[in-house]
mmCIF file of C-alpha atoms in Angstrom:
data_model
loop_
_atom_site.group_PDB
_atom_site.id
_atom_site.type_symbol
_atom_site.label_atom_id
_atom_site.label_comp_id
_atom_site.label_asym_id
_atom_site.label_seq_id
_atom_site.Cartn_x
_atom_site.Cartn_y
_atom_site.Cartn_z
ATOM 1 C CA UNK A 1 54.665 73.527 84.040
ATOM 2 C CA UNK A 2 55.258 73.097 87.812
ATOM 3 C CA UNK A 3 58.368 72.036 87.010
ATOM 4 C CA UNK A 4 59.368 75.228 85.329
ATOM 5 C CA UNK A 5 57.997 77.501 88.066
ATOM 6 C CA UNK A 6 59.930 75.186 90.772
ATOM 7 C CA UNK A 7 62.837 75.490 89.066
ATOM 8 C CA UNK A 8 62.518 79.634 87.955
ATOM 9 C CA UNK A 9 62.163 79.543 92.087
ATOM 10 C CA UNK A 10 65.489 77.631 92.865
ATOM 11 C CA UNK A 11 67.336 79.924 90.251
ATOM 12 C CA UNK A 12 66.092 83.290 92.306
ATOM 13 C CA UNK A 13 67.348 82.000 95.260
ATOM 14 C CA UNK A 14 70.388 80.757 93.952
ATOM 15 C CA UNK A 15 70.935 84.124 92.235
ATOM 16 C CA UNK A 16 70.123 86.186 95.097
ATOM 17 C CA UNK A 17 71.919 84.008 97.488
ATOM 18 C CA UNK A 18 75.417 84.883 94.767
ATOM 19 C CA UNK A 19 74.442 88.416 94.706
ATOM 20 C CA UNK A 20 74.775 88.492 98.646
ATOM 21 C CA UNK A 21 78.129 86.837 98.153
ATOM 22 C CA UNK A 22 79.389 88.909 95.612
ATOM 23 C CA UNK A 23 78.200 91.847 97.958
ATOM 24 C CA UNK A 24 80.259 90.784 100.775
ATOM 25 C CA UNK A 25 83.290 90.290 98.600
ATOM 26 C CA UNK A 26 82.983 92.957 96.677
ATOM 27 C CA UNK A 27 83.411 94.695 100.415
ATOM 28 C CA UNK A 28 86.335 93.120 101.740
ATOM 29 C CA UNK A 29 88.098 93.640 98.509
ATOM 30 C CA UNK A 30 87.518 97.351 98.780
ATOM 31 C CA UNK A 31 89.328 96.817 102.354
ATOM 32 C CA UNK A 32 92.026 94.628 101.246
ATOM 33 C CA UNK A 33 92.346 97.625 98.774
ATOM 34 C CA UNK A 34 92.582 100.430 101.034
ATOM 35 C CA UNK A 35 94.987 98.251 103.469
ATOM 36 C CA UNK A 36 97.443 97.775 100.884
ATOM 37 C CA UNK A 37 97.464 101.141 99.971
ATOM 38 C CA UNK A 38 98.246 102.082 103.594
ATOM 39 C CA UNK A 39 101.061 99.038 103.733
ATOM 40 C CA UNK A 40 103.108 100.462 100.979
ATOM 41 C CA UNK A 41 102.656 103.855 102.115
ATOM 42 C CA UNK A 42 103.972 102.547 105.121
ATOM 43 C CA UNK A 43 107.046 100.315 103.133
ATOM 44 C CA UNK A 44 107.735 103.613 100.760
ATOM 45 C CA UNK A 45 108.189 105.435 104.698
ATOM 46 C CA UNK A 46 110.340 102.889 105.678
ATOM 47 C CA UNK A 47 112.746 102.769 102.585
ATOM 48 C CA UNK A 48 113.261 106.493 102.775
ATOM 49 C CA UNK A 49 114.217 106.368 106.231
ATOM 50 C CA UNK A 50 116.574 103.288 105.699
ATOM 51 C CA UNK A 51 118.090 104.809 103.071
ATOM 52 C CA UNK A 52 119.159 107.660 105.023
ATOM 53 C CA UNK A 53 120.256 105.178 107.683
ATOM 54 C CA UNK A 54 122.406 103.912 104.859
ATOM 55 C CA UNK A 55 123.719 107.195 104.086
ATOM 56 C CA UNK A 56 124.136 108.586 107.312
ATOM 57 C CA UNK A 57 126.328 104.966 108.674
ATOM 58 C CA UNK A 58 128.214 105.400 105.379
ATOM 59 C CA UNK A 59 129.516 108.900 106.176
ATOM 60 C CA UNK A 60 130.158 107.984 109.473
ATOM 61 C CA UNK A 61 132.323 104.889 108.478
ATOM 62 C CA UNK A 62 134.238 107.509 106.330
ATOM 63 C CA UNK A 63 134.850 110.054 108.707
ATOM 64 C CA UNK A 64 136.107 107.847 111.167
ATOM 65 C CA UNK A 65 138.034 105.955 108.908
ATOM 66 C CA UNK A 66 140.410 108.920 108.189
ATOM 67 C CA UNK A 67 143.435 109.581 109.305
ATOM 68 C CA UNK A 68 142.412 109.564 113.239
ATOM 69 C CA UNK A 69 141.888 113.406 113.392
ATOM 70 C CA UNK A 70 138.752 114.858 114.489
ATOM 71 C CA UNK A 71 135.180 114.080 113.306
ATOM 72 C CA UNK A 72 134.959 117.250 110.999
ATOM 73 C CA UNK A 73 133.428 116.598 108.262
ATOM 74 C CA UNK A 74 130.711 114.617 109.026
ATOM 75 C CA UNK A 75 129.750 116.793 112.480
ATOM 76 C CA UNK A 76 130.058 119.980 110.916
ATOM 77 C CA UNK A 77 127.534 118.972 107.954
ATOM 78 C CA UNK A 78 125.068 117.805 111.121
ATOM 79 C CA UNK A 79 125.746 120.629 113.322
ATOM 80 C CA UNK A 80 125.414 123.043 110.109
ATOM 81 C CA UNK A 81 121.857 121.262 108.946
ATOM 82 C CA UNK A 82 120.342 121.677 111.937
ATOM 83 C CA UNK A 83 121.472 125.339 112.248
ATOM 84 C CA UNK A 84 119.958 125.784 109.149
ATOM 85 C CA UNK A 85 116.822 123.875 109.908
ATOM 86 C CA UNK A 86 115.915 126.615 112.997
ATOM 87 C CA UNK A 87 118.063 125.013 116.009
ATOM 88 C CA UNK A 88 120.243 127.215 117.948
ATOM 89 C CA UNK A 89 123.840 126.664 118.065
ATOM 90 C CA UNK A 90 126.977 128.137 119.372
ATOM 91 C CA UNK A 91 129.095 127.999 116.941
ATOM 92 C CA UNK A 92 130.141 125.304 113.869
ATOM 93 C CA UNK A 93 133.570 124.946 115.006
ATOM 94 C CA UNK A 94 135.362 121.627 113.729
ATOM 95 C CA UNK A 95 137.125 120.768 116.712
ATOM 96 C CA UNK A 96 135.109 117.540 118.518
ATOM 97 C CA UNK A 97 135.160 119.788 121.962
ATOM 98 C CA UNK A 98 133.347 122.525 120.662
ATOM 99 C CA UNK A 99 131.172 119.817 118.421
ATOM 100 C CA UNK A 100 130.552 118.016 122.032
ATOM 101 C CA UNK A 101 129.289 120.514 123.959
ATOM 102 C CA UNK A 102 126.926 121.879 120.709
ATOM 103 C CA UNK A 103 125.775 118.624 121.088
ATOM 104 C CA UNK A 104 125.382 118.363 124.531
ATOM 105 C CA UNK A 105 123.295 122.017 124.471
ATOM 106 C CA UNK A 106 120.972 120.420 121.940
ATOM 107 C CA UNK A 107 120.235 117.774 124.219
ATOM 108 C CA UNK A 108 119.215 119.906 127.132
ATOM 109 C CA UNK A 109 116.785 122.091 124.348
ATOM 110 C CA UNK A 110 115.929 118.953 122.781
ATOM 111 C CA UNK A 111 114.471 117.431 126.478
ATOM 112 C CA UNK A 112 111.778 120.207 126.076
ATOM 113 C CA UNK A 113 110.591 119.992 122.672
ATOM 114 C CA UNK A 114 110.933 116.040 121.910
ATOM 115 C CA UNK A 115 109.169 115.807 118.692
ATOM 116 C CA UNK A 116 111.715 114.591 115.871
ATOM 117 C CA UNK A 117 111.311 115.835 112.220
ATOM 118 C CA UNK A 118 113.357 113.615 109.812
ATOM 119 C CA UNK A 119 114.917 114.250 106.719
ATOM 120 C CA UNK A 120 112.347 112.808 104.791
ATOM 121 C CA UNK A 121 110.086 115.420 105.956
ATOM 122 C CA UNK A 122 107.751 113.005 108.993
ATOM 123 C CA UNK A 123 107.961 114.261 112.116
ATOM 124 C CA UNK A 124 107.561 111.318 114.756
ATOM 125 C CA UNK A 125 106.353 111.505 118.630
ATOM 126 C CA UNK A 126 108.042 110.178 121.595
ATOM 127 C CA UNK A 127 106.524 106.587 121.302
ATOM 128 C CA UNK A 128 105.550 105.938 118.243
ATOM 129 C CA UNK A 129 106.951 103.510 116.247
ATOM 130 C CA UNK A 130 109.354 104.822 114.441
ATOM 131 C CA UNK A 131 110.372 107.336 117.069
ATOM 132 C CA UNK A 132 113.644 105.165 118.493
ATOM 133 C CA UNK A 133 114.925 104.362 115.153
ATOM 134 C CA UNK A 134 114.834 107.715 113.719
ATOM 135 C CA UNK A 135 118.040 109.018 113.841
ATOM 136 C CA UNK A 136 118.344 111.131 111.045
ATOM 137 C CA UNK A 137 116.874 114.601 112.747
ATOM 138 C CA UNK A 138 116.734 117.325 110.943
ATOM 139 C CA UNK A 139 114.409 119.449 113.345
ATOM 140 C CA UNK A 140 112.899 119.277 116.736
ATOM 141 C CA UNK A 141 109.394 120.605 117.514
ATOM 142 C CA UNK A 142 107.427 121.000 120.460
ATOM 143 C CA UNK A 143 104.174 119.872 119.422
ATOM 144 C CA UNK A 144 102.669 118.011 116.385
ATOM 145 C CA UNK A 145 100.935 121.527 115.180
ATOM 146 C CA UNK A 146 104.421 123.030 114.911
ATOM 147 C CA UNK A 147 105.935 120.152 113.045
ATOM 148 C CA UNK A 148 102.937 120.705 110.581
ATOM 149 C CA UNK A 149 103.597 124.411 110.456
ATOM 150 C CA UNK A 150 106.877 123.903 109.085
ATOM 151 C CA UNK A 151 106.131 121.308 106.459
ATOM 152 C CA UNK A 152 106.276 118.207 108.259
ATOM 153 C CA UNK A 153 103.755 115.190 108.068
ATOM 154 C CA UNK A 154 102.565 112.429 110.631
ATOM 155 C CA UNK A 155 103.889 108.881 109.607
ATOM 156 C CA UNK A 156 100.596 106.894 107.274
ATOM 157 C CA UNK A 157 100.132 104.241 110.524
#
């Protein structure tokens, strides 16, 4: 009968000592979980924005490809979007003089307010990680708060 009781006492220790396990990794998996959600978040971000890449390289290589003329096409469809998408411009003339210097006064507004919204709706702060790469600006805000206002999201990381 010792026996039995020795034994019954090994088994409870054993059992509680896999409980504890399973405890601890029943927790990490709930972390692994919640990071993986985040990383693909993250990867969906990052396909968006290299597709647009994509897109915006491709019309580039056809607009410069053509017969040597000016850059029409491809500037007035930038200059118009982000007319429409609040920034003020001049004019949408398709000569690349009048394109330049529409350019060059969206620089000197864009120094002020240097928050970039994308195309794929995430607006990204000077220094962040994205914030070099993202070329494909749609908007440009002045703080976070207006970005938000206007439909815009902070990147997942």
């Amino acid at each position: 009968m010792e026996e039995a009781e020795q034994e019954d006492g090994e088994l409870a220790e054993a059992y509680e000592s896999i409980t504890e396990e399973y405890d601890v990794l029943e927790e990490s998996y709930s972390e692994l979980e919640d990071e993986n959600k985040q990383l693909t978040d993250d990867y969906e971000d990052i396909v968006v924005e290299l597709e647009q890449a994509e897109k915006q390289v491709a019309s580039s290589t056809t607009t410069s490809s053509d017969s040597g003329t000016s850059t029409s096409s491809s500037d007035d469809n930038s200059t118009t979007s982000e007319s429409d998408a609040g920034n003020d411009s001049s004019s949408n003339s398709s000569t690349e003089v009048s394109a330049s210097s529409e350019n060059d006064s969206n620089k000197t507004e864009d120094a002020a307010c240097d928050i970039k919204g994308s195309e794929s709706g995430i607006y990204h702060v000077p220094g962040s990680t994205y914030y070099d790469r993202t070329t494909n600006v749609v908007q440009w805000f002045c703080s976070a708060e207006e970005a938000e206002n206007a439909g815009y999201r902070a990147p997942r990381n």
